[in-house]
C-alpha positions as semicolon CSV with decimal commas, in nm:
position;residue;x (nm);y (nm);z (nm)
1;X;0,742;18,902;5,054
2;X;0,534;18,595;5,170
3;X;0,719;18,327;4,950
4;X;1,068;18,439;5,056
5;X;0,984;18,434;5,416
6;X;0,830;18,086;5,385
7;X;1,140;17,957;5,210
8;X;1,360;18,109;5,468
9;X;1,160;17,942;5,748
10;X;1,191;17,620;5,547
11;X;1,572;17,654;5,520
12;X;1,617;17,752;5,882
13;X;1,380;17,527;6,072
14;X;1,306;17,252;5,808
15;X;0,926;17,323;5,805
16;X;0,711;17,160;5,529
17;X;0,507;17,389;5,312
18;X;0,186;17,286;5,166
19;X;0,051;17,529;4,904
20;X;-0,226;17,563;4,654
21;X;-0,212;17,818;4,376
22;X;-0,347;17,926;4,041
23;X;-0,136;17,826;3,738
24;X;0,058;18,161;3,735
25;X;0,419;18,155;3,607
26;X;0,564;18,387;3,857
27;X;0,442;18,163;4,141
28;X;0,485;17,811;3,991
29;X;0,838;17,896;3,902
30;X;0,916;17,940;4,271
31;X;0,809;17,571;4,331
32;X;0,991;17,414;4,042
33;X;1,180;17,161;4,272
34;X;0,870;17,086;4,486
35;X;0,647;16,789;4,460
36;X;0,333;16,894;4,292
37;X;0,000;16,759;4,155
38;X;-0,229;16,922;3,912
39;X;-0,597;16,943;4,026
40;X;-0,821;16,850;3,735
41;X;-1,184;16,730;3,692
42;X;-1,202;16,374;3,599
43;X;-1,426;16,281;3,303
44;X;-1,664;16,079;3,518
45;X;-1,706;16,366;3,768
46;X;-1,799;16,591;3,470
47;X;-2,053;16,342;3,344
48;X;-2,216;16,307;3,682
49;X;-2,239;16,699;3,706
50;X;-2,404;16,718;3,364
51;X;-2,636;16,429;3,442
52;X;-2,750;16,595;3,761
53;X;-2,862;16,898;3,570
54;X;-3,017;16,731;3,277
55;X;-3,362;16,821;3,399
56;X;-3,285;17,194;3,314
57;X;-3,265;17,118;2,945
58;X;-3,570;17,116;2,709
59;X;-3,798;16,820;2,698
60;X;-3,653;16,715;2,352
61;X;-3,343;16,620;2,546
62;X;-3,519;16,462;2,837
63;X;-3,701;16,227;2,621
64;X;-3,402;16,123;2,417
65;X;-3,150;15,910;2,602
66;X;-2,910;15,893;2,310
67;X;-2,909;16,282;2,301
68;X;-2,854;16,293;2,672
69;X;-2,550;16,061;2,627
70;X;-2,421;16,296;2,362
71;X;-2,444;16,586;2,579
72;X;-2,247;16,413;2,857
73;X;-1,985;16,272;2,615
74;X;-1,920;16,596;2,433
75;X;-1,906;16,822;2,738
76;X;-1,684;16,589;2,931
77;X;-1,438;16,576;2,630
78;X;-1,439;16,955;2,573
79;X;-1,374;17,071;2,921
80;X;-1,023;16,886;2,941
81;X;-1,025;16,881;3,315
82;X;-1,145;17,239;3,359
83;X;-1,471;17,203;3,560
84;X;-1,586;17,561;3,518
85;X;-1,614;17,487;3,141
86;X;-1,858;17,209;3,215
87;X;-2,094;17,469;3,372
88;X;-2,051;17,716;3,100
89;X;-2,096;17,468;2,814
90;X;-2,399;17,315;2,979
91;X;-2,565;17,657;3,021
92;X;-2,507;17,728;2,652
93;X;-2,759;17,441;2,583
94;X;-3,038;17,571;2,804
95;X;-3,201;17,792;2,551
96;X;-3,179;17,552;2,262
97;X;-3,517;17,411;2,167
98;X;-3,455;17,143;1,901
99;X;-3,231;16,832;1,884
100;X;-3,057;16,977;1,579
101;X;-2,955;17,303;1,755
102;X;-2,840;17,097;2,059
103;X;-2,621;16,872;1,842
104;X;-2,480;17,169;1,644
105;X;-2,387;17,344;1,969
106;X;-2,222;17,034;2,099
107;X;-2,008;17,002;1,791
108;X;-1,886;17,359;1,828
109;X;-1,796;17,358;2,190
110;X;-1,464;17,553;2,230
111;X;-1,155;17,369;2,357
112;X;-0,794;17,428;2,424
113;X;-0,625;17,750;2,560
114;X;-0,888;17,978;2,415
115;X;-1,182;17,781;2,560
116;X;-1,257;18,008;2,843
117;X;-1,256;18,324;2,625
118;X;-1,488;18,151;2,372
119;X;-1,728;18,031;2,640
120;X;-1,745;18,383;2,793
121;X;-1,808;18,531;2,459
122;X;-2,085;18,281;2,402
123;X;-2,236;18,370;2,745
124;X;-2,227;18,740;2,665
125;X;-2,392;18,659;2,336
126;X;-2,669;18,479;2,515
127;X;-2,709;18,776;2,737
128;X;-2,747;19,009;2,443
129;X;-3,010;18,782;2,295
130;X;-3,243;18,825;2,604
131;X;-3,524;19,086;2,621
132;X;-3,422;19,438;2,683
133;X;-3,504;19,441;3,048
134;X;-3,302;19,132;3,133
135;X;-3,026;19,237;2,893
136;X;-2,992;19,580;3,060
137;X;-3,010;19,435;3,410
138;X;-2,743;19,175;3,336
139;X;-2,511;19,434;3,183
140;X;-2,542;19,672;3,476
141;X;-2,493;19,392;3,728
142;X;-2,188;19,261;3,547
143;X;-2,055;19,619;3,511
144;X;-2,079;19,677;3,895
145;X;-1,941;19,332;3,990
146;X;-1,638;19,375;3,754
147;X;-1,558;19,747;3,778
148;X;-1,650;19,836;4,143
149;X;-1,344;19,921;4,371
150;X;-1,449;19,660;4,618
151;X;-1,686;19,363;4,647
152;X;-2,053;19,420;4,709
153;X;-2,303;19,244;4,916
154;X;-2,636;19,138;4,763
155;X;-2,825;19,421;4,922
156;X;-2,569;19,683;4,818
157;X;-2,582;19,560;4,454
158;X;-2,965;19,563;4,472
159;X;-2,958;19,933;4,561
160;X;-2,694;20,013;4,298
161;X;-2,920;19,851;4,034
162;X;-3,230;20,031;4,166
163;X;-3,081;20,389;4,167
164;X;-3,244;20,617;3,905
165;X;-2,999;20,891;3,796
166;X;-3,115;21,233;3,917
167;X;-3,400;21,114;4,147
168;X;-3,411;21,231;4,512
169;X;-3,500;20,899;4,674
170;X;-3,457;20,524;4,627
171;X;-3,783;20,361;4,500
172;X;-3,811;20,030;4,699
173;X;-4,034;19,900;4,420
174;X;-3,726;19,928;4,191
175;X;-3,517;19,683;4,385
176;X;-3,458;19,357;4,180
177;X;-3,448;19,012;4,322
178;X;-3,093;18,889;4,318
179;X;-3,184;18,541;4,200
180;X;-3,341;18,699;3,888
181;X;-3,027;18,905;3,844
182;X;-2,805;18,601;3,866
183;X;-3,025;18,414;3,623
184;X;-3,001;18,699;3,370
185;X;-2,619;18,687;3,387
186;X;-2,600;18,348;3,215
187;X;-2,397;18,172;3,476
188;X;-2,134;18,435;3,504
189;X;-2,232;18,545;3,860
190;X;-2,218;18,354;4,185
191;X;-2,368;18,452;4,521
192;X;-2,147;18,352;4,815
193;X;-2,406;18,254;5,080
194;X;-2,151;18,271;5,365
195;X;-2,019;18,616;5,303
196;X;-2,325;18,745;5,114
197;X;-2,101;18,882;4,852
198;X;-2,196;18,878;4,485
199;X;-1,890;18,791;4,255
200;X;-1,798;18,664;3,922
201;X;-1,807;18,283;3,888
202;X;-1,424;18,239;3,846
203;X;-1,101;18,439;3,833
204;X;-1,077;18,373;3,470
205;X;-1,410;18,553;3,433
206;X;-1,254;18,864;3,594
207;X;-0,956;18,828;3,360
208;X;-1,192;18,806;3,059
209;X;-1,379;19,118;3,157
210;X;-1,054;19,312;3,235
211;X;-0,925;19,229;2,886
212;X;-1,255;19,314;2,714
213;X;-1,364;19,593;2,935
214;X;-1,393;19,859;2,672
215;X;-1,607;19,636;2,463
216;X;-1,872;19,564;2,742
217;X;-1,832;19,835;3,001
218;X;-1,688;20,135;2,824
219;X;-1,895;20,379;3,049
220;X;-1,830;20,189;3,373
221;X;-1,666;20,468;3,569
222;X;-1,907;20,736;3,466
223;X;-2,211;20,515;3,534
224;X;-2,099;20,418;3,881
225;X;-1,994;20,770;3,956
226;X;-2,335;20,898;3,864
227;X;-2,509;20,632;4,074
228;X;-2,299;20,715;4,372
229;X;-2,351;21,100;4,341
230;X;-2,726;21,043;4,301
231;X;-2,740;20,813;4,600
232;X;-2,530;21,053;4,827
233;X;-2,774;21,333;4,743
234;X;-3,091;21,147;4,840
235;X;-3,321;21,334;5,071
236;X;-3,237;21,107;5,365
237;X;-2,854;21,160;5,315
238;X;-2,826;21,402;5,611
239;X;-2,901;21,120;5,848
240;X;-2,593;20,919;5,740
241;X;-2,386;21,048;6,023
242;X;-2,582;20,811;6,240
243;X;-2,451;20,456;6,212
244;X;-2,795;20,305;6,257
245;X;-2,925;20,505;5,960
246;X;-2,614;20,417;5,750
247;X;-2,680;20,049;5,815
248;X;-3,019;20,085;5,671
249;X;-2,875;20,192;5,340
250;X;-2,648;19,909;5,217
251;X;-2,485;20,098;4,924
252;X;-2,386;20,387;5,155
253;X;-2,043;20,271;5,262
254;X;-1,945;20,197;4,916
255;X;-2,074;20,511;4,768
256;X;-1,926;20,740;5,027
257;X;-1,589;20,575;5,016
258;X;-1,544;20,555;4,651
259;X;-1,756;20,800;4,463
260;X;-1,460;21,041;4,422
261;X;-1,246;20,773;4,277
262;X;-1,495;20,705;4,007
263;X;-1,546;21,082;3,946
264;X;-1,168;21,121;3,902
265;X;-1,125;20,813;3,678
266;X;-1,425;20,927;3,460
267;X;-1,299;21,281;3,428
268;X;-1,621;21,405;3,579
269;X;-1,498;21,668;3,820
270;X;-1,716;21,935;3,650
271;X;-2,030;21,731;3,689
272;X;-2,307;21,942;3,842
273;X;-2,337;21,709;4,145
274;X;-1,984;21,699;4,256
275;X;-1,953;22,027;4,449
276;X;-2,293;21,969;4,624
277;X;-2,172;21,627;4,749
278;X;-1,841;21,775;4,855
279;X;-2,008;22,067;5,047
280;X;-2,296;21,878;5,201
281;X;-2,197;21,521;5,288
282;X;-2,064;21,416;5,636
283;X;-1,750;21,240;5,711
284;X;-1,693;20,892;5,584
285;X;-1,497;20,567;5,614
286;X;-1,279;20,332;5,418
287;X;-1,077;20,023;5,474
288;X;-0,724;20,042;5,631
289;X;-0,420;20,006;5,415
290;X;-0,145;19,784;5,533
291;X;-0,043;19,604;5,846
292;X;0,277;19,799;5,917
293;X;0,088;20,113;5,901
294;X;-0,173;19,982;6,144
295;X;0,112;19,893;6,390
296;X;0,237;20,256;6,364
297;X;-0,101;20,407;6,394
298;X;-0,093;20,520;6,022
299;X;-0,388;20,411;5,813
300;X;-0,596;20,511;5,523
301;X;-0,900;20,517;5,764
302;X;-0,720;20,802;5,942
303;X;-0,704;20,989;5,603
304;X;-1,072;20,934;5,540
305;X;-1,200;21,022;5,881
306;X;-1,004;21,341;5,870
307;X;-1,212;21,441;5,570
308;X;-1,487;21,632;5,743
309;X;-1,453;21,941;5,515
310;X;-1,515;21,971;5,147
311;X;-1,149;22,049;5,073
312;X;-1,024;21,740;5,270
313;X;-1,266;21,522;5,081
314;X;-1,161;21,661;4,739
315;X;-0,792;21,627;4,840
316;X;-0,832;21,273;4,955
317;X;-0,991;21,172;4,622
318;X;-0,736;21,370;4,413
319;X;-0,997;21,598;4,266
320;X;-0,767;21,885;4,167
321;X;-1,024;22,071;3,964
322;X;-1,276;22,047;4,246
323;X;-1,017;22,177;4,496
324;X;-0,951;22,477;4,269
325;X;-1,332;22,545;4,244
326;X;-1,366;22,512;4,623
327;X;-1,083;22,762;4,682
328;X;-1,254;23,008;4,445
329;X;-1,571;22,954;4,640
330;X;-1,380;23,070;4,965
331;X;-1,269;22,767;5,126
332;X;-0,954;22,824;5,316
333;X;-0,651;22,611;5,210
334;X;-0,521;22,548;5,558
335;X;-0,848;22,454;5,722
336;X;-0,793;22,187;5,991
337;X;-1,023;21,888;5,977
338;X;-1,115;21,735;6,304
339;X;-1,102;21,353;6,296
340;X;-1,408;21,167;6,432
341;X;-1,174;20,860;6,464
342;X;-0,891;20,973;6,697
343;X;-0,934;21,348;6,752
344;X;-0,638;21,417;6,521
345;X;-0,617;21,692;6,260
346;X;-0,487;21,742;5,916
347;X;-0,479;22,012;5,649
348;X;-0,593;21,934;5,295
349;X;-0,224;21,964;5,202
350;X;-0,131;21,689;5,431
351;X;-0,411;21,473;5,301
352;X;-0,311;21,525;4,938
353;X;0,053;21,457;5,021
354;X;-0,038;21,139;5,202
355;X;-0,252;21,012;4,918
356;X;0,005;21,106;4,642
357;X;-0,203;21,353;4,434
358;X;0,070;21,590;4,310
359;X;-0,181;21,796;4,104
360;X;-0,386;21,861;4,421
361;X;-0,073;21,954;4,605
362;X;0,025;22,204;4,340
363;X;-0,322;22,359;4,336
364;X;-0,321;22,397;4,716
365;X;0,044;22,544;4,719
366;X;-0,069;22,789;4,442
367;X;-0,358;22,876;4,672
368;X;-0,110;22,968;4,940
369;X;-0,137;22,659;5,155
370;X;0,126;22,654;5,438
371;X;0,355;22,349;5,385
372;X;0,500;22,366;5,751
373;X;0,181;22,304;5,943
374;X;0,174;21,981;6,132
375;X;-0,075;21,738;6,268
376;X;-0,097;21,624;6,629
377;X;0,202;21,391;6,591
378;X;0,405;21,684;6,440
379;X;0,394;21,533;6,101
380;X;0,392;21,780;5,810
381;X;0,287;21,741;5,449
382;X;0,654;21,675;5,358
383;X;0,686;21,409;5,626
384;X;0,379;21,227;5,485
385;X;0,497;21,257;5,132
386;X;0,844;21,118;5,228
387;X;0,676;20,833;5,435
388;X;0,459;20,723;5,137
389;X;0,735;20,762;4,875
390;X;0,608;21,038;4,662
391;X;0,926;21,196;4,531
392;X;0,743;21,444;4,289
393;X;0,542;21,580;4,582
394;X;0,852;21,612;4,801
395;X;1,016;21,818;4,523
396;X;0,705;22,042;4,501
397;X;0,694;22,100;4,886
398;X;1,082;22,174;4,895
399;X;1,033;22,436;4,620
400;X;0,767;22,609;4,840
401;X;0,989;22,623;5,147
402;X;0,902;22,303;5,332
403;X;1,128;22,238;5,640
404;X;1,345;21,937;5,553
405;X;1,479;21,865;5,903
406;X;1,132;21,883;6,076
407;X;1,091;21,575;6,308
408;X;0,773;21,430;6,441
409;X;0,695;21,370;6,818
410;X;0,902;21,047;6,798
411;X;1,204;21,225;6,654
412;X;1,153;21,079;6,307
413;X;1,298;21,321;6,047
414;X;1,185;21,344;5,690
415;X;1,515;21,191;5,563
416;X;1,498;20,925;5,831
417;X;1,153;20,804;5,747
418;X;1,234;20,805;5,378
419;X;1,535;20,575;5,452
420;X;1,330;20,354;5,678
421;X;1,066;20,304;5,417
422;X;1,316;20,243;5,138
423;X;1,222;20,522;4,915
424;X;1,548;20,597;4,722
425;X;1,398;20,859;4,488
426;X;1,278;21,056;4,793
427;X;1,617;21,039;4,958
428;X;1,763;21,161;4,630
429;X;1,518;21,449;4,616
430;X;1,601;21,552;4,976
431;X;1,983;21,533;4,959
432;X;2,066;21,828;4,731
433;X;1,958;22,065;5,009
434;X;2,229;22,169;5,253
435;X;1,964;22,184;5,519
436;X;1,940;21,801;5,556
437;X;2,160;21,680;5,836
438;X;2,288;21,335;5,736
439;X;2,408;21,267;6,088
440;X;2,086;21,361;6,255
441;X;1,939;21,114;6,495
442;X;1,632;20,929;6,419
443;X;1,390;20,858;6,710
444;X;1,621;20,979;6,975
445;X;1,903;20,748;7,038
446;X;1,826;20,545;6,727
447;X;2,056;20,537;6,420
448;X;2,134;20,825;6,185
449;X;1,988;20,784;5,832
450;X;2,279;20,573;5,702
451;X;2,239;20,322;5,974
452;X;1,868;20,298;5,921
453;X;1,929;20,197;5,563
454;X;2,197;19,950;5,673
455;X;1,971;19,791;5,932
456;X;1,684;19,749;5,682
457;X;1,909;19,644;5,389
458;X;1,840;19,924;5,148
459;X;2,138;19,904;4,925
460;X;2,044;20,188;4,683
461;X;1,980;20,435;4,964
462;X;2,318;20,345;5,133
463;X;2,490;20,420;4,809
464;X;2,304;20,749;4,771
465;X;2,388;20,856;5,127
466;X;2,752;20,767;5,109
467;X;2,796;20,959;4,779
468;X;2,642;21,264;4,945
469;X;2,876;21,264;5,250
470;X;2,668;21,059;5,499
471;X;2,987;20,924;5,667
472;X;3,159;21,253;5,730
473;X;3,029;21,326;6,077
474;X;2,982;20,967;6,208
475;X;3,324;20,916;6,359
476;X;3,612;20,691;6,262
477;X;3,435;20,358;6,360
478;X;3,127;20,419;6,150
479;X;3,233;20,134;5,905
480;X;3,286;19,885;6,182
481;X;2,949;19,961;6,340
482;X;2,778;19,957;6,005
483;X;2,915;19,620;5,893
484;X;2,846;19,465;6,232
485;X;2,477;19,575;6,192
486;X;2,458;19,443;5,848
487;X;2,607;19,099;5,936
488;X;2,371;19,072;6,228
489;X;2,077;19,143;6,006
490;X;2,198;18,895;5,736
491;X;2,208;19,161;5,462
492;X;2,480;19,002;5,250
493;X;2,454;19,263;4,975
494;X;2,504;19,546;5,223
495;X;2,805;19,366;5,361
496;X;2,961;19,353;5,021
497;X;2,890;19,718;4,954
498;X;3,038;19,834;5,281
499;X;3,355;19,630;5,219
500;X;3,379;19,790;4,874
501;X;3,363;20,138;5,016
502;X;3,623;20,080;5,298
503;X;3,479;19,875;5,586
504;X;3,740;19,647;5,748
505;X;3,644;19,286;5,750
506;X;3,865;19,226;6,054
507;X;3,618;19,442;6,254
508;X;3,425;19,131;6,291
509;X;3,675;18,949;6,517
510;X;3,483;19,006;6,832
511;X;3,152;18,885;6,687
512;X;2,968;18,574;6,821
513;X;3,009;18,246;6,623
514;X;2,681;18,293;6,453
515;X;2,769;18,625;6,309
516;X;3,114;18,508;6,196
517;X;2,944;18,215;6,020
518;X;2,722;18,453;5,828
519;X;3,020;18,667;5,732
520;X;3,231;18,357;5,619
521;X;2,944;18,218;5,411
522;X;2,914;18,558;5,241
523;X;3,292;18,565;5,192
524;X;3,299;18,223;5,030
525;X;3,032;18,343;4,784
526;X;3,174;18,692;4,689
527;X;3,512;18,810;4,820
């Protein structure tokens, strides 16, 4: 959405756009007509970089000026303007102890489109050749950095690497020094001093590990899940409700916000530590989701801070087998969870519907969860599923008797919110029921569902609504009002659609000059 908005501003206001981007086809294609320059490393810059690190190579190189010249020449030619390759190629020389092995390596430096892949394979080979302790530490560090759900700070990664599976506390003597960790990773890891985040050295490194993940980190999800479960069951875990205590344990926020995702992805729901974590751990936090939700008071943080019961936590993470186990252990399916964030409440069914876990929804409904309970804003599980666009869950809830015409405190109906968010599949799932009132108001004096779709330019939804009789109770002038709204909003495709289904173009006669101009521009292009 960003690029279309920028280009719209450029057309409308004549603004200049200065942009930098990776060489990705779907982005560069949008700037085909723009003046551009490729940013590349010059050969002399590469030579200076290599010369500045020459003291890191063995003495056999430092005492041989001709060999030093060969190192600078070969690396600067091989990198072909890609500065990261200079770093990777240089570090491939550090462990070589004779002039012959240095020259042999220089003669085989990878070039061309596969250079990064070859350089990363070479780096991983060097890691594998280290002693066991360094090799294992590097592998675990790279696993966490590559496969974690969010970036980790130095101290959080330290704790992750120090956790011993099954132990009851974190042994401070087991914390590694992060400089040693980075050194063991053969140049593939960088520490951002400003943000304190540990990351891979380049976006191509992430691409490499994503392509070869099964080769290097086949057990990533299960390993991270076990570390998080162990960490959350440490003897001091009961004090984590206190923010001061939580800050004392850097891995806490990551573990508590993501352990369930790793358990689900690793198919570890029957692991012996899962139910104890669900039943014993306090409420937790996670980042918010999107700016439009924040403006409307709807955030992922809400969903997580609701999760003060075991069932809510299992529902949030999509742990359907765990939900079933908790129901068998006597947990009530309609338990309300009090939010520590804003004093709101949700049932596990609302949480699962909001997060999009149809298997959890099915388990809860089979366990007699009530689909028509609502939160403090009068939003039901069906409302949340419609808002998020989960049509399979909408169908499940309808089958179990969910009220389709239920409106929240602002008057937003299930159909209205699906139209507003542009979820065509949800609208299609709702319309077969005669209970849905296509002419119902949305937010009091606001538009019926059809006009919501027109206002926001959702062509597919407009077609679906019209086919299902959305115009029958809207009065004779519905087409005039609809086309006027579409022209005002600059939705050319919607104007064309409305004209095809019967709107009168002469209804625009009383529009302001700007509106007529939009319409006539559209006319010249299409009809």
